[in-house]
Short mmCIF file of C-alpha atoms in Angstrom, two decimals:
data_model
loop_
_atom_site.label_atom_id
_atom_site.label_comp_id
_atom_site.label_asym_id
_atom_site.label_seq_id
_atom_site.Cartn_x
_atom_site.Cartn_y
_atom_site.Cartn_z
CA UNK A 1399 -7.71 -18.06 5.07
CA UNK A 1400 -9.53 -17.61 8.37
CA UNK A 1401 -10.63 -21.24 8.10
CA UNK A 1402 -7.08 -22.44 7.48
CA UNK A 1403 -5.95 -20.47 10.53
CA UNK A 1404 -8.53 -22.32 12.62
CA UNK A 1405 -7.79 -25.72 11.11
CA UNK A 1406 -4.01 -25.37 11.34
CA UNK A 1407 -3.33 -23.02 14.27
CA UNK A 1408 0.37 -23.88 14.33
CA UNK A 1409 0.80 -22.74 10.72
CA UNK A 1410 2.81 -19.56 10.13
CA UNK A 1411 -0.16 -18.15 8.26
CA UNK A 1412 -0.11 -15.72 5.40
CA UNK A 1413 2.57 -13.14 5.96
CA UNK A 1414 5.24 -12.05 3.50
CA UNK A 1415 7.01 -9.21 5.30
CA UNK A 1416 8.52 -6.26 3.47
CA UNK A 1417 12.18 -5.99 4.46
CA UNK A 1418 14.48 -3.16 3.37
CA UNK A 1419 17.93 -2.07 4.46
CA UNK A 1420 18.33 1.70 4.84
CA UNK A 1421 21.88 3.06 4.68
CA UNK A 1422 21.83 6.70 5.67
CA UNK A 1423 20.12 8.94 8.21
CA UNK A 1424 16.84 7.60 9.55
CA UNK A 1425 14.52 9.45 11.92
CA UNK A 1426 12.62 7.07 14.17
CA UNK A 1427 10.30 9.92 15.20
CA UNK A 1428 9.42 10.60 11.56
CA UNK A 1429 8.88 6.88 10.96
CA UNK A 1430 6.43 6.85 13.89
CA UNK A 1431 4.50 9.77 12.36
CA UNK A 1432 4.41 8.00 8.99
CA UNK A 1433 3.17 4.76 10.54
CA UNK A 1434 0.54 6.64 12.52
CA UNK A 1435 -0.79 8.19 9.31
CA UNK A 1436 -1.01 4.80 7.62
CA UNK A 1437 -2.92 3.30 10.54
CA UNK A 1438 -5.30 6.27 10.62
CA UNK A 1439 -5.81 6.29 6.85
CA UNK A 1440 -6.44 2.59 6.21
CA UNK A 1441 -9.06 0.51 8.05
CA UNK A 1442 -7.07 -2.67 7.42
CA UNK A 1443 -4.50 -1.65 10.04
CA UNK A 1444 -7.31 -1.51 12.62
CA UNK A 1445 -9.21 -4.62 11.51
CA UNK A 1446 -9.58 -7.85 13.47
CA UNK A 1447 -11.86 -10.88 13.29
CA UNK A 1448 -13.28 -11.85 16.71
CA UNK A 1449 -15.59 -14.84 16.91
CA UNK A 1450 -19.21 -14.49 17.95
CA UNK A 1451 -21.03 -16.84 20.32
CA UNK A 1452 -21.66 -19.35 17.53
CA UNK A 1453 -17.97 -19.41 16.63
CA UNK A 1454 -18.29 -17.51 13.35
CA UNK A 1455 -15.96 -14.52 12.86
CA UNK A 1456 -17.12 -10.97 12.32
CA UNK A 1457 -15.04 -8.16 10.91
CA UNK A 1458 -14.42 -5.34 13.38
CA UNK A 1459 -12.71 -2.08 12.47
CA UNK A 1460 -11.55 -0.33 15.63
CA UNK A 1461 -11.90 3.44 15.65
CA UNK A 1462 -8.40 3.78 17.07
CA UNK A 1463 -5.71 1.55 18.48
CA UNK A 1464 -5.26 1.30 22.24
CA UNK A 1465 -1.83 2.92 21.92
CA UNK A 1466 -0.32 5.11 19.25
CA UNK A 1467 1.39 2.82 16.74
CA UNK A 1468 5.14 2.79 16.91
CA UNK A 1469 7.93 0.81 15.35
CA UNK A 1470 9.40 -1.84 17.59
CA UNK A 1471 13.06 -0.91 17.98
CA UNK A 1472 15.91 -3.41 18.26
CA UNK A 1473 19.53 -2.26 18.53
CA UNK A 1474 22.12 -4.78 17.32
CA UNK A 1475 24.96 -2.30 16.88
CA UNK A 1476 26.89 -3.79 19.79
CA UNK A 1477 27.25 -7.19 18.10
CA UNK A 1478 30.13 -8.19 15.79
CA UNK A 1479 29.54 -7.22 12.14
CA UNK A 1480 28.62 -10.63 10.71
CA UNK A 1481 26.65 -11.55 13.81
CA UNK A 1482 24.40 -8.50 13.33
CA UNK A 1483 23.23 -9.65 9.90
CA UNK A 1484 22.66 -13.20 11.12
CA UNK A 1485 20.57 -12.03 14.09
CA UNK A 1486 18.65 -9.55 11.90
CA UNK A 1487 17.79 -12.32 9.43
CA UNK A 1488 16.68 -14.52 12.35
CA UNK A 1489 14.45 -11.72 13.67
CA UNK A 1490 12.80 -11.39 10.25
CA UNK A 1491 12.26 -15.14 10.01
CA UNK A 1492 10.82 -15.39 13.52
CA UNK A 1493 8.49 -12.43 12.95
CA UNK A 1494 7.12 -13.99 9.77
CA UNK A 1495 6.63 -17.36 11.51
CA UNK A 1496 4.75 -15.99 14.53
CA UNK A 1497 0.98 -16.59 14.22
CA UNK A 1498 -1.34 -13.60 14.38
CA UNK A 1499 -4.18 -13.33 16.90
CA UNK A 1500 -7.11 -12.84 14.54
CA UNK A 1501 -9.54 -12.23 17.41
CA UNK A 1502 -7.62 -9.46 19.14
CA UNK A 1503 -5.31 -8.07 16.46
CA UNK A 1504 -3.45 -6.15 15.31
CA UNK A 1505 -2.87 -8.06 12.10
CA UNK A 1506 0.37 -6.28 11.30
CA UNK A 1507 3.74 -5.54 12.88
CA UNK A 1508 6.54 -3.07 12.28
CA UNK A 1509 10.14 -3.07 13.48
CA UNK A 1510 13.33 -1.07 13.03
CA UNK A 1511 16.55 -3.01 13.54
CA UNK A 1512 19.63 -0.85 14.06
CA UNK A 1513 22.79 -2.44 12.64
CA UNK A 1514 25.07 0.55 13.16
CA UNK A 1515 25.45 4.27 12.58
CA UNK A 1516 23.12 5.22 9.70
CA UNK A 1517 22.43 1.54 8.98
CA UNK A 1518 18.98 0.12 9.71
CA UNK A 1519 16.61 -2.63 8.61
CA UNK A 1520 12.90 -1.87 8.31
CA UNK A 1521 10.48 -4.76 8.73
CA UNK A 1522 6.76 -4.41 8.01
CA UNK A 1523 4.40 -7.39 7.85
CA UNK A 1524 0.64 -7.72 7.40
CA UNK A 1525 -1.62 -10.76 7.49
CA UNK A 1526 -2.99 -11.63 4.07
CA UNK A 1527 -6.52 -11.27 5.47
CA UNK A 1528 -5.99 -7.49 5.51
CA UNK A 1529 -3.46 -6.93 2.71
CA UNK A 1530 -2.70 -8.45 -0.68
CA UNK A 1531 0.37 -7.93 -2.88
CA UNK A 1532 -1.12 -4.80 -4.46
CA UNK A 1533 -1.76 -3.42 -0.96
CA UNK A 1534 1.86 -3.86 0.10
CA UNK A 1535 2.96 -1.66 -2.80
CA UNK A 1536 0.49 1.02 -1.64
CA UNK A 1537 1.81 0.77 1.92
CA UNK A 1538 5.44 1.16 0.80
CA UNK A 1539 4.62 4.16 -1.40
CA UNK A 1540 2.57 5.91 1.27
CA UNK A 1541 5.02 5.12 4.06
CA UNK A 1542 7.81 6.71 2.02
CA UNK A 1543 5.71 9.80 1.22
CA UNK A 1544 4.58 10.23 4.82
CA UNK A 1545 8.15 9.83 6.11
CA UNK A 1546 9.46 12.46 3.70
CA UNK A 1547 6.71 14.86 4.77
CA UNK A 1548 7.31 14.23 8.47
CA UNK A 1549 11.08 14.59 8.28
CA UNK A 1550 11.45 17.43 5.75
CA UNK A 1551 8.08 19.15 5.79
CA UNK A 1552 5.27 18.74 3.31
CA UNK A 1553 1.74 17.41 3.05
CA UNK A 1554 0.97 14.06 4.63
CA UNK A 1555 -1.30 11.65 2.71
CA UNK A 1556 -5.00 12.41 3.13
CA UNK A 1557 -6.57 10.90 6.28
CA UNK A 1558 -8.94 8.68 4.30
CA UNK A 1559 -8.35 6.85 0.97
CA UNK A 1560 -10.93 6.80 -1.85
CA UNK A 1561 -12.44 3.52 -0.63
CA UNK A 1562 -12.16 1.12 2.29
CA UNK A 1563 -12.42 -2.70 1.93
CA UNK A 1564 -15.84 -2.93 3.63
CA UNK A 1565 -17.36 -0.41 1.23
CA UNK A 1566 -15.96 -2.22 -1.79
CA UNK A 1567 -17.31 -5.53 -0.47
CA UNK A 1568 -20.79 -4.04 -0.14
CA UNK A 1569 -20.68 -2.78 -3.72
CA UNK A 1570 -19.59 -6.20 -4.94
CA UNK A 1571 -22.42 -7.86 -3.03
CA UNK A 1572 -24.94 -5.44 -4.52
CA UNK A 1573 -23.75 -6.29 -8.04
CA UNK A 1574 -24.18 -10.01 -7.38
CA UNK A 1575 -27.98 -10.11 -7.65
CA UNK A 1576 -29.86 -13.37 -6.95
CA UNK A 1577 -30.55 -13.83 -10.67
CA UNK A 1578 -26.90 -13.33 -11.59
CA UNK A 1579 -25.77 -15.63 -8.78
CA UNK A 1580 -28.11 -18.34 -10.02
CA UNK A 1581 -26.77 -18.04 -13.59
CA UNK A 1582 -23.19 -18.28 -12.35
CA UNK A 1583 -23.93 -21.32 -10.21
CA UNK A 1584 -25.57 -23.13 -13.10
CA UNK A 1585 -22.67 -22.33 -15.45
CA UNK A 1586 -20.01 -23.54 -13.01
CA UNK A 1587 -22.02 -26.64 -12.08
CA UNK A 1588 -22.01 -27.62 -15.74
CA UNK A 1589 -18.44 -26.47 -16.39
CA UNK A 1590 -16.90 -28.42 -13.50
CA UNK A 1591 -18.77 -31.69 -13.98
CA UNK A 1592 -16.44 -34.67 -13.78
CA UNK A 1593 -13.40 -32.88 -12.36
CA UNK A 1594 -11.02 -35.30 -10.65
CA UNK A 1595 -7.76 -34.98 -8.68
CA UNK A 1596 -4.60 -35.05 -10.75
CA UNK A 1597 -1.81 -37.55 -10.10
CA UNK A 1598 1.11 -35.23 -9.40
CA UNK A 1599 4.57 -36.85 -9.30
CA UNK A 1600 5.09 -36.38 -5.58
CA UNK A 1601 8.08 -37.73 -3.69
CA UNK A 1602 6.05 -38.91 -0.69
CA UNK A 1603 2.56 -40.30 -0.02
CA UNK A 1604 -0.06 -37.72 0.89
CA UNK A 1605 -0.58 -37.32 4.67
CA UNK A 1606 -4.12 -36.87 6.02
CA UNK A 1607 -3.56 -33.37 7.42
CA UNK A 1608 -3.75 -30.47 4.95
CA UNK A 1609 -0.71 -28.29 4.78
CA UNK A 1610 0.36 -24.73 4.01
CA UNK A 1611 4.14 -24.79 4.30
CA UNK A 1612 6.28 -25.33 1.23
CA UNK A 1613 9.76 -25.58 -0.13
CA UNK A 1614 10.56 -22.81 -2.62
CA UNK A 1615 12.72 -22.29 -5.64
CA UNK A 1616 13.23 -18.78 -7.03
CA UNK A 1617 14.97 -17.58 -10.15
CA UNK A 1618 14.54 -15.83 -13.49
CA UNK A 1619 13.75 -16.79 -17.05
CA UNK A 1620 16.44 -14.93 -19.04
CA UNK A 1621 15.44 -11.99 -21.26
CA UNK A 1622 15.83 -13.91 -24.53
CA UNK A 1623 13.51 -16.69 -23.35
CA UNK A 1624 11.07 -14.22 -21.79
CA UNK A 1625 10.92 -12.23 -25.04
CA UNK A 1626 10.40 -15.43 -27.05
CA UNK A 1627 7.43 -16.37 -24.86
CA UNK A 1628 5.95 -12.87 -25.17
CA UNK A 1629 6.45 -13.03 -28.95
CA UNK A 1630 4.73 -16.43 -29.22
CA UNK A 1631 1.72 -15.08 -27.37
CA UNK A 1632 1.57 -12.03 -29.62
CA UNK A 1633 1.82 -14.16 -32.77
CA UNK A 1634 -1.01 -16.43 -31.63
CA UNK A 1635 -3.08 -13.58 -30.17
CA UNK A 1636 -3.02 -14.89 -26.63
CA UNK A 1637 -1.78 -13.34 -23.41
CA UNK A 1638 1.47 -14.15 -21.66
CA UNK A 1639 -0.68 -15.57 -18.87
CA UNK A 1640 -2.25 -18.08 -21.28
CA UNK A 1641 1.15 -18.96 -22.77
CA UNK A 1642 2.70 -19.75 -19.39
CA UNK A 1643 -0.40 -21.59 -18.17
CA UNK A 1644 -0.33 -23.72 -21.32
CA UNK A 1645 3.28 -24.65 -20.54
CA UNK A 1646 2.47 -25.60 -16.94
CA UNK A 1647 -0.55 -27.66 -18.02
CA UNK A 1648 1.52 -29.41 -20.69
CA UNK A 1649 4.11 -30.35 -18.09
CA UNK A 1650 1.57 -31.71 -15.59
CA UNK A 1651 -0.41 -33.53 -18.29
CA UNK A 1652 2.77 -35.24 -19.44
CA UNK A 1653 3.66 -36.32 -15.91
CA UNK A 1654 0.21 -37.49 -14.89
CA UNK A 1655 -1.19 -38.84 -18.13
CA UNK A 1656 -4.30 -36.74 -17.42
CA UNK A 1657 -5.30 -34.10 -19.95
CA UNK A 1658 -8.21 -32.60 -18.00
CA UNK A 1659 -6.63 -30.17 -15.54
CA UNK A 1660 -7.91 -27.59 -13.09
CA UNK A 1661 -5.63 -24.66 -12.19
CA UNK A 1662 -6.41 -22.03 -9.56
CA UNK A 1663 -5.09 -18.53 -10.02
CA UNK A 1664 -5.62 -15.15 -8.40
CA UNK A 1665 -6.87 -11.89 -9.88
CA UNK A 1666 -6.27 -8.39 -8.55
CA UNK A 1667 -10.00 -7.94 -7.91
CA UNK A 1668 -9.70 -4.15 -8.16
CA UNK A 1669 -12.56 -2.86 -10.26
CA UNK A 1670 -12.62 0.89 -10.78
CA UNK A 1671 -10.24 3.68 -9.81
CA UNK A 1672 -11.60 3.88 -6.27
CA UNK A 1673 -10.09 0.48 -5.46
CA UNK A 1674 -6.60 1.33 -6.72
CA UNK A 1675 -5.59 3.01 -3.45
CA UNK A 1676 -7.25 0.58 -1.05
CA UNK A 1677 -5.25 -1.54 1.38
CA UNK A 1678 -7.05 -4.83 1.89
CA UNK A 1679 -7.56 -8.34 0.59
CA UNK A 1680 -9.37 -7.72 -2.70
CA UNK A 1681 -7.95 -10.59 -4.74
CA UNK A 1682 -10.29 -13.05 -6.36
CA UNK A 1683 -9.88 -16.67 -7.40
CA UNK A 1684 -9.84 -17.69 -11.03
CA UNK A 1685 -10.42 -21.38 -11.74
CA UNK A 1686 -9.35 -22.44 -15.23
CA UNK A 1687 -10.21 -25.86 -16.63
CA UNK A 1688 -8.09 -26.91 -19.61
CA UNK A 1689 -8.35 -30.07 -21.69
CA UNK A 1690 -4.94 -30.55 -23.27
CA UNK A 1691 -6.24 -33.44 -25.38
CA UNK A 1692 -7.99 -30.90 -27.61
CA UNK A 1693 -4.65 -29.90 -29.14
CA UNK A 1694 -1.88 -31.84 -30.88
CA UNK A 1695 0.82 -29.17 -30.65
CA UNK A 1696 1.76 -26.46 -28.17
CA UNK A 1697 0.78 -23.76 -30.65
CA UNK A 1698 -2.64 -25.38 -31.05
CA UNK A 1699 -3.04 -25.53 -27.27
CA UNK A 1700 -2.61 -21.76 -26.88
CA UNK A 1701 -6.08 -20.74 -28.17
CA UNK A 1702 -7.63 -23.59 -26.17
CA UNK A 1703 -6.12 -22.18 -22.98
CA UNK A 1704 -6.96 -18.59 -23.93
CA UNK A 1705 -10.62 -19.51 -24.46
CA UNK A 1706 -10.68 -21.33 -21.11
CA UNK A 1707 -9.21 -18.26 -19.38
CA UNK A 1708 -11.73 -15.90 -20.98
CA UNK A 1709 -14.63 -18.18 -20.01
CA UNK A 1710 -13.36 -18.31 -16.42
CA UNK A 1711 -12.98 -14.52 -16.27
CA UNK A 1712 -16.49 -14.02 -17.63
CA UNK A 1713 -17.87 -16.10 -14.75
CA UNK A 1714 -15.34 -15.21 -12.03
CA UNK A 1715 -17.82 -13.35 -9.80
CA UNK A 1716 -19.06 -16.56 -8.15
CA UNK A 1717 -17.72 -16.82 -4.56
CA UNK A 1718 -15.06 -19.48 -4.13
CA UNK A 1719 -17.14 -21.34 -1.53
CA UNK A 1720 -19.76 -21.97 -4.22
CA UNK A 1721 -17.09 -23.36 -6.52
CA UNK A 1722 -15.98 -25.79 -3.83
CA UNK A 1723 -19.59 -26.93 -3.41
CA UNK A 1724 -19.85 -27.69 -7.14
CA UNK A 1725 -16.48 -29.43 -7.50
CA UNK A 1726 -16.80 -31.61 -4.40
CA UNK A 1727 -20.13 -31.12 -2.56
CA UNK A 1728 -19.42 -33.84 -0.01
CA UNK A 1729 -15.72 -32.99 0.44
CA UNK A 1730 -15.08 -36.59 -0.63
CA UNK A 1731 -12.25 -35.93 -3.07
CA UNK A 1732 -8.83 -36.16 -1.50
CA UNK A 1733 -6.91 -34.28 -2.60
CA UNK A 1734 -9.28 -31.53 -3.65
CA UNK A 1735 -8.73 -30.59 -7.32
CA UNK A 1736 -8.96 -26.96 -6.20
CA UNK A 1737 -5.89 -27.28 -3.97
CA UNK A 1738 -3.44 -29.06 -6.23
CA UNK A 1739 -2.25 -26.79 -9.02
CA UNK A 1740 -1.82 -23.01 -8.82
CA UNK A 1741 -0.47 -20.38 -11.18
CA UNK A 1742 -0.26 -16.59 -10.94
CA UNK A 1743 1.18 -13.91 -13.20
CA UNK A 1744 1.88 -10.68 -11.34
CA UNK A 1745 2.29 -7.55 -13.44
CA UNK A 1746 1.62 -4.96 -10.73
CA UNK A 1747 4.38 -2.31 -10.72
CA UNK A 1748 6.60 -2.85 -7.70
CA UNK A 1749 6.93 0.03 -5.27
CA UNK A 1750 10.29 0.99 -3.82
CA UNK A 1751 10.92 2.75 -0.53
CA UNK A 1752 12.53 6.18 -0.82
CA UNK A 1753 13.93 8.05 2.19
CA UNK A 1754 15.81 11.38 1.85
CA UNK A 1755 19.58 11.02 1.98
CA UNK A 1756 19.43 7.23 2.29
CA UNK A 1757 20.26 4.34 0.01
CA UNK A 1758 17.76 1.49 -0.05
CA UNK A 1759 18.92 -2.09 -0.41
CA UNK A 1760 18.03 -5.63 0.55
CA UNK A 1761 19.01 -7.49 3.67
CA UNK A 1762 21.29 -10.38 2.71
CA UNK A 1763 19.04 -13.45 2.81
CA UNK A 1764 19.43 -16.03 5.51
CA UNK A 1765 21.40 -18.82 3.89
CA UNK A 1766 18.93 -21.63 4.48
CA UNK A 1767 19.67 -24.73 2.46
CA UNK A 1768 16.06 -24.89 1.34
CA UNK A 1769 13.93 -21.69 1.42
CA UNK A 1770 10.42 -22.08 2.82
CA UNK A 1771 7.09 -20.52 1.92
CA UNK A 1772 3.33 -20.74 2.35
CA UNK A 1773 0.79 -21.90 -0.24
CA UNK A 1774 -2.61 -23.59 -0.35
CA UNK A 1775 -1.75 -25.69 -3.42
CA UNK A 1776 0.47 -28.74 -3.83
CA UNK A 1777 2.33 -26.91 -6.60
CA UNK A 1778 2.13 -23.16 -7.14
CA UNK A 1779 4.05 -21.27 -9.82
CA UNK A 1780 4.23 -17.48 -9.61
CA UNK A 1781 5.72 -15.32 -12.36
CA UNK A 1782 6.50 -11.61 -12.10
CA UNK A 1783 6.35 -9.61 -15.34
CA UNK A 1784 7.40 -5.97 -15.79
CA UNK A 1785 6.65 -5.86 -19.52
CA UNK A 1786 10.23 -6.26 -20.71
CA UNK A 1787 13.35 -8.07 -19.60
CA UNK A 1788 13.53 -11.29 -17.58
CA UNK A 1789 10.61 -13.01 -15.92
CA UNK A 1790 11.23 -13.61 -12.23
CA UNK A 1791 9.51 -16.66 -10.75
CA UNK A 1792 8.87 -18.54 -7.55
CA UNK A 1793 7.81 -22.19 -7.54
CA UNK A 1794 6.47 -23.66 -4.32
CA UNK A 1795 5.83 -27.31 -3.51
CA UNK A 1796 4.10 -28.79 -0.47
CA UNK A 1797 6.87 -29.81 1.92
CA UNK A 1798 5.01 -32.94 3.02
CA UNK A 1799 4.68 -34.21 -0.55
CA UNK A 1800 8.03 -33.18 -2.02
CA UNK A 1801 11.63 -33.42 -0.96
CA UNK A 1802 13.46 -30.12 -0.38
CA UNK A 1803 14.84 -30.10 -3.93
CA UNK A 1804 11.40 -30.86 -5.40
CA UNK A 1805 10.61 -27.29 -6.55
CA UNK A 1806 14.01 -27.00 -8.24
CA UNK A 1807 13.48 -30.28 -10.10
CA UNK A 1808 9.98 -29.27 -11.19
CA UNK A 1809 11.24 -25.89 -12.38
CA UNK A 1810 14.14 -27.51 -14.23
CA UNK A 1811 11.68 -29.60 -16.25
CA UNK A 1812 9.45 -26.58 -16.82
CA UNK A 1813 12.36 -24.42 -18.01
CA UNK A 1814 13.40 -27.12 -20.46
CA UNK A 1815 9.85 -27.23 -21.83
CA UNK A 1816 9.72 -23.41 -22.10
CA UNK A 1817 13.03 -23.33 -24.01
CA UNK A 1818 11.69 -25.92 -26.44
CA UNK A 1819 8.38 -24.18 -27.17
CA UNK A 1820 10.11 -20.80 -27.22
CA UNK A 1821 12.12 -21.99 -30.23
CA UNK A 1822 9.60 -24.41 -31.72
CA UNK A 1823 5.99 -23.66 -30.69
CA UNK A 1824 4.70 -26.22 -33.22
CA UNK A 1825 6.27 -29.05 -31.22
CA UNK A 1826 3.76 -31.89 -30.63
CA UNK A 1827 2.61 -32.16 -27.03
CA UNK A 1828 3.56 -35.84 -27.06
CA UNK A 1829 7.21 -34.84 -27.55
CA UNK A 1830 7.07 -32.36 -24.68
CA UNK A 1831 6.23 -34.98 -22.06
CA UNK A 1832 9.05 -34.76 -19.46
CA UNK A 1833 10.88 -37.52 -17.70
CA UNK A 1834 8.82 -38.23 -14.59
CA UNK A 1835 10.05 -37.10 -11.22
CA UNK A 1836 10.63 -39.84 -8.62
CA UNK A 1837 7.35 -41.21 -7.36
CA UNK A 1838 6.40 -42.08 -3.77
CA UNK A 1839 7.60 -45.43 -2.48
CA UNK A 1840 4.45 -47.44 -3.39
CA UNK A 1841 4.58 -48.60 -6.99
CA UNK A 1842 1.76 -47.76 -9.35
CA UNK A 1843 0.35 -44.84 -11.26
CA UNK A 1844 1.08 -42.33 -8.52
CA UNK A 1845 -2.62 -41.66 -7.87
CA UNK A 1846 -3.16 -41.14 -4.15
CA UNK A 1847 -5.99 -43.32 -2.83
CA UNK A 1848 -8.98 -41.41 -1.43
CA UNK A 1849 -9.42 -40.94 2.29
CA UNK A 1850 -11.97 -43.16 4.04
CA UNK A 1851 -15.49 -41.76 3.88
CA UNK A 1852 -15.69 -41.50 7.66
CA UNK A 1853 -13.37 -41.61 10.61
CA UNK A 1854 -15.16 -44.71 11.87
CA UNK A 1855 -13.73 -46.65 8.92
CA UNK A 1856 -10.36 -46.56 10.66
CA UNK A 1857 -9.78 -49.61 12.86
CA UNK A 1858 -8.24 -47.51 15.63
CA UNK A 1859 -11.25 -45.19 15.98
CA UNK A 1860 -13.73 -46.29 18.65
CA UNK A 1861 -17.36 -45.79 17.55
CA UNK A 1862 -19.39 -43.44 19.72
CA UNK A 1863 -22.27 -44.80 21.82
CA UNK A 1864 -25.78 -44.46 20.41
CA UNK A 1865 -26.82 -41.63 22.74
CA UNK A 1866 -23.84 -39.54 21.62
CA UNK A 1867 -24.54 -40.15 17.94
CA UNK A 1868 -28.13 -39.04 18.60
CA UNK A 1869 -26.94 -35.87 20.38
CA UNK A 1870 -24.62 -34.97 17.50
CA UNK A 1871 -27.42 -35.61 14.98
CA UNK A 1872 -29.67 -33.19 16.90
CA UNK A 1873 -26.99 -30.50 16.85
CA UNK A 1874 -26.45 -31.04 13.12
CA UNK A 1875 -30.19 -30.60 12.65
CA UNK A 1876 -30.18 -27.35 14.61
CA UNK A 1877 -27.19 -25.95 12.72
CA UNK A 1878 -28.37 -26.94 9.23
CA UNK A 1879 -32.12 -26.96 9.67
CA UNK A 1880 -32.10 -30.43 8.07
CA UNK A 1881 -32.32 -33.71 9.98
CA UNK A 1882 -29.90 -36.49 9.02
CA UNK A 1883 -31.65 -39.72 8.09
CA UNK A 1884 -28.63 -41.89 8.88
CA UNK A 1885 -25.47 -41.77 10.96
CA UNK A 1886 -23.57 -42.07 7.70
CA UNK A 1887 -25.13 -38.93 6.19
CA UNK A 1888 -22.47 -36.51 4.95
CA UNK A 1889 -22.62 -33.12 6.70
CA UNK A 1890 -21.69 -31.26 3.53
CA UNK A 1891 -24.05 -33.18 1.26
CA UNK A 1892 -26.83 -32.17 3.65
CA UNK A 1893 -26.04 -28.58 2.69
CA UNK A 1894 -23.40 -27.76 5.29
CA UNK A 1895 -20.67 -25.23 4.57
CA UNK A 1896 -17.31 -24.56 6.17
CA UNK A 1897 -18.87 -21.87 8.36
CA UNK A 1898 -21.61 -24.30 9.36
CA UNK A 1899 -18.83 -26.60 10.55
CA UNK A 1900 -17.49 -23.69 12.61
CA UNK A 1901 -20.94 -23.25 14.18
CA UNK A 1902 -21.19 -26.97 14.88
CA UNK A 1903 -17.79 -26.98 16.61
CA UNK A 1904 -18.98 -24.16 18.88
CA UNK A 1905 -22.19 -26.06 19.72
CA UNK A 1906 -20.29 -29.28 20.46
CA UNK A 1907 -18.10 -27.38 22.91
CA UNK A 1908 -21.00 -25.55 24.57
CA UNK A 1909 -23.55 -28.39 24.72
CA UNK A 1910 -21.42 -31.53 24.96
CA UNK A 1911 -18.23 -30.16 26.49
CA UNK A 1912 -16.17 -31.52 23.61
CA UNK A 1913 -13.39 -29.43 22.10
CA UNK A 1914 -13.36 -30.97 18.63
CA UNK A 1915 -11.03 -29.33 16.15
CA UNK A 1916 -12.43 -27.82 13.00
CA UNK A 1917 -10.07 -30.04 11.05
CA UNK A 1918 -11.67 -33.18 12.51
CA UNK A 1919 -15.16 -32.00 11.61
CA UNK A 1920 -14.10 -31.07 8.08
CA UNK A 1921 -12.47 -34.45 7.46
CA UNK A 1922 -14.76 -36.89 9.29
CA UNK A 1923 -17.86 -35.40 7.61
CA UNK A 1924 -20.48 -37.96 8.73
CA UNK A 1925 -22.58 -37.93 11.89
CA UNK A 1926 -20.93 -41.17 13.01
CA UNK A 1927 -17.45 -39.81 12.37
CA UNK A 1928 -18.19 -36.55 14.16
CA UNK A 1929 -19.69 -38.41 17.12
CA UNK A 1930 -16.56 -40.57 17.33
CA UNK A 1931 -14.47 -37.39 17.45
CA UNK A 1932 -16.69 -36.03 20.25
CA UNK A 1933 -16.39 -39.31 22.16
CA UNK A 1934 -12.60 -39.19 21.88
CA UNK A 1935 -12.49 -35.51 22.95
CA UNK A 1936 -14.66 -36.19 26.01
CA UNK A 1937 -12.53 -39.16 27.02
CA UNK A 1938 -9.31 -37.16 26.58
CA UNK A 1939 -10.77 -34.37 28.71
CA UNK A 1940 -11.53 -36.80 31.53
CA UNK A 1941 -8.02 -38.25 31.29
CA UNK A 1942 -6.46 -34.79 31.54
CA UNK A 1943 -8.65 -33.93 34.53
CA UNK A 1944 -7.64 -37.13 36.30
CA UNK A 1945 -3.96 -36.41 35.77
CA UNK A 1946 -4.41 -32.88 37.09
CA UNK A 1947 -6.20 -34.07 40.24
CA UNK A 1948 -3.33 -36.45 41.08
CA UNK A 1949 -0.55 -34.00 40.31
#
């Protein structure tokens, strides 16, 4: 996530604010006390990620904030009734869209919006670097408890939780011994051999710049369908997660004609009771490879998916960066198979704010024609399960690849498939293939052609002079400890990582005076391509200086 923030600084980032409407008495002073206790209790509220001299971030936990934390207060009571709600919704949207300063912090914000007498909106947002979905439930629970104690007397939450994120990270690192790490790397290297991008039925051609923003579609699978899916899983001795993943893979396999699919999911990453009360980013990535051609029917696919999930869980301790290195060591695949298809099943109990004498509700949503979101994958399906009743869902689709109604159309096809297998799980997979969504304008299979191997392949990119290519090669040697043998050597195939690219960007700025974006380094990849980017940056800098001198 830090890397995405550097590559796409204009992106809204990872922030899903908690928004509640409080009808009833609300003490701002008590809310300040409650917030102060949260900030004191949890390191994540005092964490930031400044960059060192070589450009790489370090995690810093400040002992205390420069000023006592308080809720930002905005009074809208003087506006007309309907105007208040519109402005409040705009404030929420703008707060969520504002980028965080990862170097300086804080990586959270809190606001109270007064709509009228005994009518307020509470807004609390945290960057995903310091809080996951589980964490937000902890924050809501503890904020409510601390507010009740501050306003009506009682014990505040203890100053320190059972464990802080840094301590848990150290324990995880200690468990990942060199021998275990080597075994995991060898297993994943074998398991991910031959993985290729999948031809998703996108509405538009893929642009060169990676993206985070999405169009969203939210809804519910009705209780009868949800119960049928739970029952199918029970009958075939597989989890609901495996059942839903099998449905998603069946849909995508039918669209793409590709049976070998890679799906990225997230796990809670909370091992042991000590982690249950920790606010932080503890989630892990689960990469599941499924071959749908191993099954003729949906029922037969279920154990195939379940086995793939269990295998992935058994080897899930490998850091995600290592997985990337095994799937695409040279970063040559475009799109990356690890950033195309995502699925998550959330079964964490949802917390609810409780304030004495007040009724808690939701702020009426801003009536945007097409809701927006943030995701790293082209398609990401999230399902929320509370054990019984309906299954809520959110489906996100990259807004550069899909039209605004894309997520709704995808979900419509998926719901139809789920209804079919819910009634007839023995249905052949060949009969579950959906009608394809509209393809991009160019005719063909829908497979997006790979990006050029280097930026110099593009006719509009001017090659760098020899002395500049030599200077870049020397810096690559210093950063990696390995000398390129050719200007066309791939930085990542030489052993470079994303953080090595960060270090190289810092050296290019310090030694050559070239502000080359991390995105350019990650996508050009070769010495020649990087040198061309440096040449362009130097020339642009001179042009800007000339304009300034004449202004």
